[in-house]
CSV table of C-alpha atoms and ligand atoms in Angstrom, one decimal:
chain,number,residue,atom,x,y,z
F,131,MET,CA,-7.3,55.9,131.7
F,132,LEU,CA,-4.7,54.7,129.3
F,133,ARG,CA,-3.6,51.4,130.9
F,134,SER,CA,-4.0,49.3,134.1
F,135,LEU,CA,-1.3,47.0,135.4
F,136,ARG,CA,-1.7,44.4,138.2
F,137,TYR,CA,0.4,45.2,141.2
F,138,GLY,CA,0.9,43.1,144.4
F,139,GLU,CA,-1.9,41.0,145.6
F,140,ALA,CA,-4.9,43.1,145.0
F,141,ASP,CA,-3.8,46.5,143.7
F,142,ARG,CA,-3.4,48.0,140.3
F,143,ILE,CA,-1.1,50.7,138.9
F,144,LEU,CA,-3.1,53.0,136.6
F,145,HIS,CA,-1.6,55.1,133.8
F,146,LEU,CA,-3.7,58.1,133.4
F,147,TYR,CA,-3.9,61.0,131.0
F,148,THR,CA,-5.3,64.1,132.6
F,149,PRO,CA,-6.3,67.5,131.1
F,150,GLY,CA,-4.4,69.5,133.7
F,151,ARG,CA,-1.3,67.4,134.6
F,152,GLY,CA,-0.5,65.4,131.5
F,153,ARG,CA,0.4,61.8,132.1
F,154,VAL,CA,0.4,60.6,135.7
F,155,SER,CA,0.5,57.2,137.4
F,156,ALA,CA,-1.6,56.3,140.4
F,157,ILE,CA,-2.1,53.2,142.6
F,158,ALA,CA,-5.6,51.9,143.3
F,159,LYS,CA,-5.4,49.8,146.4
F,160,GLY,CA,-7.5,46.7,146.9
F,161,VAL,CA,-9.2,47.3,143.5
F,162,ARG,CA,-8.9,43.6,142.5
F,163,ARG,CA,-10.7,42.4,145.6
F,164,ALA,CA,-14.3,41.2,145.0
F,165,ARG,CA,-15.8,43.9,147.2
F,166,SER,CA,-13.6,46.8,146.3
F,167,ARG,CA,-15.2,50.2,146.9
F,168,PHE,CA,-14.2,51.1,143.3
F,169,GLY,CA,-16.4,48.4,141.9
F,170,GLY,CA,-15.8,48.0,138.1
F,171,ARG,CA,-15.1,51.7,137.6
F,172,LEU,CA,-11.3,51.6,137.2
F,173,GLU,CA,-11.1,50.1,133.7
F,174,PRO,CA,-8.8,51.1,130.8
F,175,PHE,CA,-10.3,53.7,128.4
F,176,PHE,CA,-12.9,54.9,131.0
F,177,ARG,CA,-13.2,58.7,131.3
F,178,LEU,CA,-13.1,59.2,135.0
F,179,GLN,CA,-13.3,61.8,137.7
F,180,LEU,CA,-10.7,60.7,140.2
F,181,ASP,CA,-9.8,61.9,143.7
F,182,LEU,CA,-6.0,61.5,143.9
F,183,HIS,CA,-3.9,61.8,147.0
F,184,GLU,CA,-0.4,63.0,146.5
F,185,GLY,CA,2.1,61.3,148.8
F,186,ARG,CA,5.9,61.7,149.0
F,187,GLY,CA,6.6,59.3,146.1
F,188,GLU,CA,5.9,59.9,142.4
F,189,LEU,CA,2.9,57.6,142.5
F,190,LEU,CA,-0.5,59.1,143.4
F,191,THR,CA,-3.1,57.2,145.3
F,192,VAL,CA,-6.7,56.9,144.1
F,193,THR,CA,-9.0,57.7,147.0
F,194,GLY,CA,-12.3,58.1,145.0
F,195,ALA,CA,-13.5,57.4,141.5
F,196,GLN,CA,-16.6,58.4,139.5
F,197,THR,CA,-17.3,57.3,135.9
F,198,VAL,CA,-17.8,60.2,133.5
F,199,GLU,CA,-18.0,58.0,130.4
F,200,ALA,CA,-17.6,54.2,130.1
F,201,TYR,CA,-17.8,53.9,126.3
F,202,ALA,CA,-19.8,50.7,126.8
F,203,ARG,CA,-20.5,50.0,123.2
F,204,LEU,CA,-16.8,50.1,122.3
F,205,ARG,CA,-16.2,47.3,124.7
F,206,SER,CA,-18.4,44.8,122.8
F,207,ASP,CA,-16.5,45.4,119.5
F,208,ALA,CA,-13.0,43.7,119.4
F,209,ARG,CA,-11.8,46.0,116.6
F,210,ALA,CA,-12.9,49.2,118.4
F,211,LEU,CA,-11.3,47.9,121.6
F,212,ASP,CA,-8.1,47.3,119.7
F,213,ALA,CA,-8.2,50.7,118.1
F,214,ALA,CA,-8.8,52.3,121.6
F,215,ALA,CA,-5.8,50.5,123.0
F,216,ARG,CA,-3.6,51.8,120.1
F,217,ALA,CA,-4.9,55.3,120.6
F,218,CYS,CA,-4.1,55.3,124.3
F,219,ASP,CA,-0.7,53.8,123.7
F,220,ALA,CA,0.1,56.5,121.2
F,221,VAL,CA,-0.9,59.2,123.7
F,222,GLY,CA,1.1,57.6,126.5
F,223,ARG,CA,4.2,57.4,124.4
F,224,LEU,CA,4.0,60.8,122.7
F,225,PHE,CA,3.0,62.7,125.9
F,226,GLU,CA,4.8,60.9,128.7
F,227,THR,CA,5.5,63.9,131.0
F,228,ASP,CA,3.3,65.9,133.4
F,229,GLU,CA,3.3,68.9,131.0
F,230,PRO,CA,-0.4,69.7,130.5
F,231,HIS,CA,-1.9,69.4,127.0
F,232,PRO,CA,-5.7,69.7,127.5
F,233,ASN,CA,-6.2,69.6,123.7
F,234,VAL,CA,-4.6,66.1,123.7
F,235,PHE,CA,-7.0,65.0,126.4
F,236,ASN,CA,-10.0,66.3,124.4
F,237,LEU,CA,-8.7,64.7,121.2
F,238,LEU,CA,-8.4,61.3,123.0
F,239,CYS,CA,-11.9,61.7,124.4
F,240,ARG,CA,-13.2,62.5,120.9
F,241,ARG,CA,-11.4,59.5,119.4
F,242,LEU,CA,-12.9,57.2,122.1
F,243,SER,CA,-16.4,58.7,121.6
F,244,LEU,CA,-16.2,58.1,117.8
F,245,LEU,CA,-15.0,54.5,118.3
F,246,ASP,CA,-17.9,54.1,120.7
F,247,GLU,CA,-20.5,55.6,118.4
F,248,HIS,CA,-19.4,53.6,115.3
F,249,SER,CA,-18.8,50.3,117.1
F,250,SER,CA,-20.6,47.3,115.7
F,251,ASP,CA,-22.4,46.4,118.9
F,252,VAL,CA,-24.5,43.3,118.2
F,253,SER,CA,-27.3,44.5,120.5
F,254,ARG,CA,-28.0,47.5,118.3
F,255,SER,CA,-30.4,47.4,115.4
F,256,ALA,CA,-29.1,48.1,111.9
F,257,GLU,CA,-31.1,51.4,111.7
F,258,ASP,CA,-29.5,52.6,114.9
F,259,ARG,CA,-26.0,52.2,113.5
F,260,PRO,CA,-24.4,55.0,111.5
F,261,ALA,CA,-24.2,53.3,108.1
F,262,ASP,CA,-23.0,56.3,106.1
F,263,ARG,CA,-19.5,56.1,107.3
F,264,ARG,CA,-16.8,53.5,107.4
F,265,SER,CA,-15.8,52.1,110.8
F,266,ALA,CA,-14.0,54.5,113.1
F,267,SER,CA,-11.5,51.7,113.8
F,268,SER,CA,-10.2,51.9,110.3
F,269,ARG,CA,-6.5,52.5,109.6
F,270,ALA,CA,-7.4,55.9,108.0
F,271,ASP,CA,-9.0,57.1,111.2
F,272,ALA,CA,-6.2,55.9,113.3
F,273,LEU,CA,-3.6,57.7,111.1
F,274,ALA,CA,-5.7,60.9,111.1
F,275,PHE,CA,-5.7,60.7,115.0
F,276,ARG,CA,-1.9,60.3,115.0
F,277,LEU,CA,-1.4,63.3,112.7
F,278,LYS,CA,-3.4,65.4,115.1
F,279,LEU,CA,-1.4,64.2,118.0
F,280,MET,CA,1.8,65.1,116.2
F,281,LEU,CA,0.4,68.6,115.6
F,282,ALA,CA,-0.3,69.0,119.3
F,283,ALA,CA,3.2,67.8,120.1
F,284,GLY,CA,4.7,70.3,117.7
F,285,LEU,CA,5.9,67.5,115.4
F,286,ALA,CA,3.5,67.9,112.4
F,287,PRO,CA,5.3,67.4,109.1
F,288,GLN,CA,5.8,70.4,106.8
F,289,LEU,CA,3.4,69.9,103.9
F,290,GLY,CA,2.9,73.4,102.4
F,291,ALA,CA,6.3,73.5,100.6
F,292,CYS,CA,9.4,71.4,100.1
F,293,ALA,CA,11.1,71.0,103.5
F,294,GLY,CA,14.5,71.2,101.7
F,295,CYS,CA,14.3,74.2,99.5
F,296,GLY,CA,10.8,75.8,99.9
F,297,GLU,CA,9.6,74.8,96.4
F,298,ARG,CA,5.8,74.7,96.2
F,299,GLU,CA,5.4,72.5,93.2
F,300,HIS,CA,6.4,68.9,92.3
F,301,LEU,CA,6.3,67.6,95.9
F,302,VAL,CA,7.0,64.0,95.2
F,303,GLY,CA,8.7,62.6,98.3
F,304,PHE,CA,8.8,62.6,102.1
F,305,SER,CA,11.9,63.0,104.2
F,306,ALA,CA,11.7,62.6,108.0
F,307,ALA,CA,15.1,64.1,108.4
F,308,SER,CA,14.0,67.3,106.5
F,309,GLY,CA,10.7,67.3,108.5
F,310,GLY,CA,8.2,67.0,105.6
F,311,VAL,CA,7.5,66.7,101.9
F,312,VAL,CA,10.3,67.3,99.5
F,313,CYS,CA,10.5,68.2,95.8
F,314,GLY,CA,12.1,66.2,93.0
F,315,ALA,CA,15.5,68.1,93.4
F,316,CYS,CA,15.7,67.4,97.2
F,317,GLU,CA,14.5,63.8,97.2
F,318,ALA,CA,17.8,62.1,97.9
F,319,VAL,CA,17.0,60.9,101.4
F,320,SER,CA,13.2,60.6,100.9
F,321,PHE,CA,10.7,57.9,99.9
F,322,PRO,CA,8.1,58.5,97.2
F,323,LEU,CA,4.8,60.0,98.3
F,324,ASP,CA,1.6,59.5,96.2
F,325,PRO,CA,-0.7,62.6,95.7
F,326,ASP,CA,-3.3,60.6,97.6
F,327,ALA,CA,-1.0,60.3,100.6
F,328,TYR,CA,-0.2,64.0,100.4
F,329,ARG,CA,-3.9,64.9,100.3
F,330,PHE,CA,-4.7,62.6,103.2
F,331,MET,CA,-2.2,64.3,105.5
F,332,THR,CA,-3.2,67.8,104.5
F,333,ASP,CA,-6.9,67.0,105.0
F,334,ALA,CA,-6.4,65.0,108.2
F,335,LEU,CA,-4.6,67.9,109.8
F,336,GLY,CA,-7.3,70.4,108.7
F,337,LEU,CA,-10.5,68.5,109.3
F,338,PRO,CA,-12.2,67.5,112.6
F,339,LEU,CA,-11.6,63.9,113.6
F,340,ALA,CA,-15.2,62.9,112.8
F,341,GLU,CA,-14.6,63.9,109.2
F,342,ALA,CA,-11.2,62.2,108.8
F,343,PRO,CA,-10.4,61.5,105.1
F,344,ASP,CA,-9.8,58.2,103.5
F,345,ALA,CA,-7.2,57.0,100.9
F,346,PRO,CA,-6.1,53.8,99.1
F,347,GLN,CA,-4.1,51.4,101.3
F,348,GLN,CA,-0.9,52.1,99.4
F,349,ALA,CA,-1.2,55.8,100.2
F,350,LEU,CA,-2.1,55.0,103.8
F,351,GLY,CA,1.0,52.9,104.0
F,352,GLN,CA,3.1,55.9,102.9
F,353,VAL,CA,1.3,58.1,105.5
F,354,GLU,CA,2.1,55.6,108.2
F,355,ARG,CA,5.7,55.4,107.2
F,356,ALA,CA,6.0,59.2,107.1
F,357,ILE,CA,4.5,59.4,110.6
F,358,ALA,CA,6.7,56.6,112.0
F,359,GLU,CA,9.9,58.0,110.5
F,360,THR,CA,9.1,61.5,111.7
F,361,LEU,CA,8.5,60.4,115.2
F,362,GLU,CA,11.6,58.2,115.3
F,363,HIS,CA,13.8,60.9,113.9
F,364,HIS,CA,12.5,63.9,115.9
F,365,ALA,CA,11.1,62.4,119.1
F,366,HIS,CA,12.8,59.0,119.4
F,367,VAL,CA,9.3,57.5,119.8
F,368,ARG,CA,8.2,54.2,118.2
F,369,LEU,CA,4.5,53.5,118.0
F,370,MET,CA,2.6,50.2,117.5
F,371,PRO,CA,1.2,49.8,113.9
F,372,ALA,CA,-1.8,52.1,113.5
F,373,ALA,CA,-4.1,49.2,113.0
F,374,SER,CA,-4.1,45.4,113.4
F,375,ALA,CA,-3.4,43.3,110.3
F,376,GLY,CA,-7.0,42.3,110.2
F,377,THR,CA,-8.2,45.9,110.0
F,378,ILE,CA,-5.8,46.7,107.1
F,379,ALA,CA,-6.9,43.8,105.0
P,122,ZN,ZN1,13.3,71.0,97.3
């Protein structure tokens, strides 16, 4: 589930991302009553097995719900929770139709699992916590996730050669209008891109989410700008910042 909104006296409208039907909305009736048959199962970020009734309107009705994965540890970590909300928001904005993208569903589940595994749950002992890795709620991991979403949407920036002229060397800038990196001769409408930012984008697209690369904050800032300008230019989508200010600092 991506999001849940109060509706009427006791209902909720759920924004769902499904493997087979893309993004759908459904109403869960009476879910806010104390003795709802859904109990606490219909919460944002839960992975659910839902029975949905299709009526005449666009809105489906939830008739049954089972929890597949609650990501319980993620819920006790404010930063992981914030990162999960941003991940779900990005999926909802980039994939807002009923066109199925099962790979996007899998990618989101993977992102939530990683946030859950690496969350700093106070009830876990230090040995139990993966210490070899930075927090999955970092800005770098959020940007790697966004780049993979762009790839799934057919919006991945061109990185192999200059998007203006095809030159493979001296790629020094990024141009959303051209659709990727540009060389020194084509940089008129671009902004400068550090080698670290270039490497980050190439690695993030090629590696699994669990092995997402890292880069200095200045390079990550350039990556975030490249993503934001590409999405605005080619999909007219604006995303929230990849991470909260507290996570960047
Ligand atoms: Zn060029």
